[in-house]
Amino acid sequence: MGMYGQVLAIGPFRAALVPCLTHAAWRYDGTRDGAVIVEVVFETPEGSSRSRQLASCFGVDPWDFSTHALDPWRADVEALRAMFSVETVADAPPASGGPVGKFLRLREANFAFYFMPNG
């Protein structure tokens, strides 16, 4: 089994973020501003090579756990755009600009980001 990498975001809910979040808008009804939520931002189910490519966009070693708390301001946004263009992501929320748009909005909202390897 190859590695399946993900980038997770953890931070405070705000109603203005709903268009770029994972679930349908009605799922957030009753969610209070400031509640801590967890979002998957990037996924690489294609395997180890793509997971390593994702890790490199953030300057981390996928198997060095001491590097998994990410500095979102050091991300190679252009490399992320090349990997995750809206055209190549079938389930990208339409208002989000795809995974990169979601990442940028959550980064601006002061979410914390983490790389998680599986496999």
PDB file of N, CA and C in Angstrom, residues 12-54:
ATOM      1  N   PRO A  12     -11.189  28.295  13.742  1.00  0.00           N
ATOM      2  CA  PRO A  12     -12.487  28.781  14.200  1.00  0.00           C
ATOM      3  C   PRO A  12     -13.496  28.938  13.062  1.00  0.00           C
ATOM      4  N   PHE A  13     -14.676  28.382  13.284  1.00  0.00           N
ATOM      5  CA  PHE A  13     -15.769  28.513  12.320  1.00  0.00           C
ATOM      6  C   PHE A  13     -16.209  29.964  12.227  1.00  0.00           C
ATOM      7  N   ARG A  14     -16.503  30.382  11.001  1.00  0.00           N
ATOM      8  CA  ARG A  14     -17.157  31.657  10.720  1.00  0.00           C
ATOM      9  C   ARG A  14     -18.137  31.406   9.589  1.00  0.00           C
ATOM     10  N   ALA A  15     -19.308  31.961   9.692  1.00  0.00           N
ATOM     11  CA  ALA A  15     -20.335  31.750   8.665  1.00  0.00           C
ATOM     12  C   ALA A  15     -19.836  32.163   7.286  1.00  0.00           C
ATOM     13  N   ALA A  16     -18.979  33.156   7.202  1.00  0.00           N
ATOM     14  CA  ALA A  16     -18.462  33.618   5.910  1.00  0.00           C
ATOM     15  C   ALA A  16     -17.622  32.559   5.208  1.00  0.00           C
ATOM     16  N   LEU A  17     -17.144  31.554   5.934  1.00  0.00           N
ATOM     17  CA  LEU A  17     -16.322  30.500   5.348  1.00  0.00           C
ATOM     18  C   LEU A  17     -17.143  29.364   4.736  1.00  0.00           C
ATOM     19  N   VAL A  18     -18.427  29.310   5.031  1.00  0.00           N
ATOM     20  CA  VAL A  18     -19.265  28.183   4.603  1.00  0.00           C
ATOM     21  C   VAL A  18     -19.132  27.857   3.114  1.00  0.00           C
ATOM     22  N   PRO A  19     -19.061  28.831   2.202  1.00  0.00           N
ATOM     23  CA  PRO A  19     -18.959  28.459   0.785  1.00  0.00           C
ATOM     24  C   PRO A  19     -17.730  27.612   0.433  1.00  0.00           C
ATOM     25  N   CYS A  20     -16.685  27.658   1.242  1.00  0.00           N
ATOM     26  CA  CYS A  20     -15.498  26.877   0.915  1.00  0.00           C
ATOM     27  C   CYS A  20     -15.331  25.659   1.820  1.00  0.00           C
ATOM     28  N   LEU A  21     -16.278  25.387   2.681  1.00  0.00           N
ATOM     29  CA  LEU A  21     -16.170  24.236   3.581  1.00  0.00           C
ATOM     30  C   LEU A  21     -16.740  22.984   2.919  1.00  0.00           C
ATOM     31  N   THR A  22     -16.434  21.858   3.483  1.00  0.00           N
ATOM     32  CA  THR A  22     -16.726  20.555   2.895  1.00  0.00           C
ATOM     33  C   THR A  22     -18.211  20.240   2.765  1.00  0.00           C
ATOM     34  N   HIS A  23     -18.975  20.528   3.788  1.00  0.00           N
ATOM     35  CA  HIS A  23     -20.365  20.071   3.839  1.00  0.00           C
ATOM     36  C   HIS A  23     -21.337  21.097   3.265  1.00  0.00           C
ATOM     37  N   ALA A  24     -22.537  20.641   2.985  1.00  0.00           N
ATOM     38  CA  ALA A  24     -23.596  21.525   2.505  1.00  0.00           C
ATOM     39  C   ALA A  24     -23.845  22.624   3.538  1.00  0.00           C
ATOM     40  N   ALA A  25     -24.216  23.791   3.068  1.00  0.00           N
ATOM     41  CA  ALA A  25     -24.393  24.954   3.943  1.00  0.00           C
ATOM     42  C   ALA A  25     -25.325  24.671   5.114  1.00  0.00           C
ATOM     43  N   TRP A  26     -26.414  23.933   4.879  1.00  0.00           N
ATOM     44  CA  TRP A  26     -27.376  23.685   5.953  1.00  0.00           C
ATOM     45  C   TRP A  26     -26.761  22.873   7.096  1.00  0.00           C
ATOM     46  N   ARG A  27     -25.709  22.122   6.833  1.00  0.00           N
ATOM     47  CA  ARG A  27     -25.054  21.350   7.894  1.00  0.00           C
ATOM     48  C   ARG A  27     -24.430  22.255   8.961  1.00  0.00           C
ATOM     49  N   TYR A  28     -24.144  23.487   8.593  1.00  0.00           N
ATOM     50  CA  TYR A  28     -23.514  24.413   9.535  1.00  0.00           C
ATOM     51  C   TYR A  28     -24.537  25.257  10.296  1.00  0.00           C
ATOM     52  N   ASP A  29     -25.835  25.049  10.006  1.00  0.00           N
ATOM     53  CA  ASP A  29     -26.869  25.764  10.755  1.00  0.00           C
ATOM     54  C   ASP A  29     -26.678  25.470  12.236  1.00  0.00           C
ATOM     55  N   GLY A  30     -26.664  26.504  13.031  1.00  0.00           N
ATOM     56  CA  GLY A  30     -26.510  26.323  14.473  1.00  0.00           C
ATOM     57  C   GLY A  30     -25.062  26.240  14.937  1.00  0.00           C
ATOM     58  N   THR A  31     -24.115  26.182  14.010  1.00  0.00           N
ATOM     59  CA  THR A  31     -22.708  26.179  14.418  1.00  0.00           C
ATOM     60  C   THR A  31     -22.344  27.590  14.849  1.00  0.00           C
ATOM     61  N   ARG A  32     -21.843  27.713  16.041  1.00  0.00           N
ATOM     62  CA  ARG A  32     -21.538  29.046  16.565  1.00  0.00           C
ATOM     63  C   ARG A  32     -20.199  29.540  16.034  1.00  0.00           C
ATOM     64  N   ASP A  33     -20.108  30.840  15.802  1.00  0.00           N
ATOM     65  CA  ASP A  33     -18.842  31.433  15.409  1.00  0.00           C
ATOM     66  C   ASP A  33     -17.804  31.136  16.486  1.00  0.00           C
ATOM     67  N   GLY A  34     -16.633  30.754  16.037  1.00  0.00           N
ATOM     68  CA  GLY A  34     -15.544  30.439  16.961  1.00  0.00           C
ATOM     69  C   GLY A  34     -15.420  28.967  17.302  1.00  0.00           C
ATOM     70  N   ALA A  35     -16.449  28.161  16.997  1.00  0.00           N
ATOM     71  CA  ALA A  35     -16.352  26.722  17.259  1.00  0.00           C
ATOM     72  C   ALA A  35     -15.188  26.171  16.433  1.00  0.00           C
ATOM     73  N   VAL A  36     -14.385  25.300  17.028  1.00  0.00           N
ATOM     74  CA  VAL A  36     -13.242  24.734  16.322  1.00  0.00           C
ATOM     75  C   VAL A  36     -13.729  23.649  15.359  1.00  0.00           C
ATOM     76  N   ILE A  37     -13.327  23.787  14.086  1.00  0.00           N
ATOM     77  CA  ILE A  37     -13.697  22.807  13.071  1.00  0.00           C
ATOM     78  C   ILE A  37     -12.429  22.249  12.416  1.00  0.00           C
ATOM     79  N   VAL A  38     -12.567  21.073  11.824  1.00  0.00           N
ATOM     80  CA  VAL A  38     -11.467  20.414  11.118  1.00  0.00           C
ATOM     81  C   VAL A  38     -11.898  20.216   9.675  1.00  0.00           C
ATOM     82  N   GLU A  39     -11.053  20.599   8.756  1.00  0.00           N
ATOM     83  CA  GLU A  39     -11.331  20.475   7.321  1.00  0.00           C
ATOM     84  C   GLU A  39     -10.175  19.767   6.637  1.00  0.00           C
ATOM     85  N   VAL A  40     -10.490  18.871   5.720  1.00  0.00           N
ATOM     86  CA  VAL A  40      -9.480  18.323   4.824  1.00  0.00           C
ATOM     87  C   VAL A  40      -9.337  19.322   3.682  1.00  0.00           C
ATOM     88  N   VAL A  41      -8.112  19.773   3.441  1.00  0.00           N
ATOM     89  CA  VAL A  41      -7.880  20.769   2.396  1.00  0.00           C
ATOM     90  C   VAL A  41      -7.330  20.122   1.129  1.00  0.00           C
ATOM     91  N   PHE A  42      -6.314  19.295   1.287  1.00  0.00           N
ATOM     92  CA  PHE A  42      -5.711  18.602   0.147  1.00  0.00           C
ATOM     93  C   PHE A  42      -5.662  17.115   0.452  1.00  0.00           C
ATOM     94  N   GLU A  43      -5.939  16.293  -0.561  1.00  0.00           N
ATOM     95  CA  GLU A  43      -5.854  14.839  -0.446  1.00  0.00           C
ATOM     96  C   GLU A  43      -5.109  14.296  -1.653  1.00  0.00           C
ATOM     97  N   THR A  44      -4.345  13.234  -1.443  1.00  0.00           N
ATOM     98  CA  THR A  44      -3.614  12.610  -2.549  1.00  0.00           C
ATOM     99  C   THR A  44      -3.823  11.100  -2.516  1.00  0.00           C
ATOM    100  N   PRO A  45      -5.017  10.646  -2.875  1.00  0.00           N
ATOM    101  CA  PRO A  45      -5.283   9.205  -2.871  1.00  0.00           C
ATOM    102  C   PRO A  45      -4.545   8.458  -3.976  1.00  0.00           C
ATOM    103  N   GLU A  46      -3.906   9.199  -4.878  1.00  0.00           N
ATOM    104  CA  GLU A  46      -3.230   8.561  -6.006  1.00  0.00           C
ATOM    105  C   GLU A  46      -1.981   7.779  -5.589  1.00  0.00           C
ATOM    106  N   GLY A  47      -1.450   8.047  -4.387  1.00  0.00           N
ATOM    107  CA  GLY A  47      -0.316   7.258  -3.925  1.00  0.00           C
ATOM    108  C   GLY A  47       0.881   8.066  -3.473  1.00  0.00           C
ATOM    109  N   SER A  48       1.976   7.337  -3.260  1.00  0.00           N
ATOM    110  CA  SER A  48       3.165   7.891  -2.628  1.00  0.00           C
ATOM    111  C   SER A  48       3.804   9.042  -3.389  1.00  0.00           C
ATOM    112  N   SER A  49       3.943   8.931  -4.694  1.00  0.00           N
ATOM    113  CA  SER A  49       4.611   9.992  -5.462  1.00  0.00           C
ATOM    114  C   SER A  49       3.868  11.309  -5.322  1.00  0.00           C
ATOM    115  N   ARG A  50       2.562  11.267  -5.473  1.00  0.00           N
ATOM    116  CA  ARG A  50       1.766  12.493  -5.359  1.00  0.00           C
ATOM    117  C   ARG A  50       1.751  13.008  -3.913  1.00  0.00           C
ATOM    118  N   SER A  51       1.757  12.101  -2.950  1.00  0.00           N
ATOM    119  CA  SER A  51       1.801  12.509  -1.545  1.00  0.00           C
ATOM    120  C   SER A  51       3.119  13.209  -1.226  1.00  0.00           C
ATOM    121  N   ARG A  52       4.216  12.692  -1.758  1.00  0.00           N
ATOM    122  CA  ARG A  52       5.518  13.342  -1.569  1.00  0.00           C
ATOM    123  C   ARG A  52       5.540  14.707  -2.255  1.00  0.00           C
ATOM    124  N   GLN A  53       4.903  14.798  -3.409  1.00  0.00           N
ATOM    125  CA  GLN A  53       4.809  16.076  -4.113  1.00  0.00           C
ATOM    126  C   GLN A  53       4.039  17.090  -3.263  1.00  0.00           C
ATOM    127  N   LEU A  54       2.932  16.652  -2.662  1.00  0.00           N
ATOM    128  CA  LEU A  54       2.158  17.531  -1.773  1.00  0.00           C
ATOM    129  C   LEU A  54       3.013  17.980  -0.595  1.00  0.00           C
TER     130      LEU A  54
END
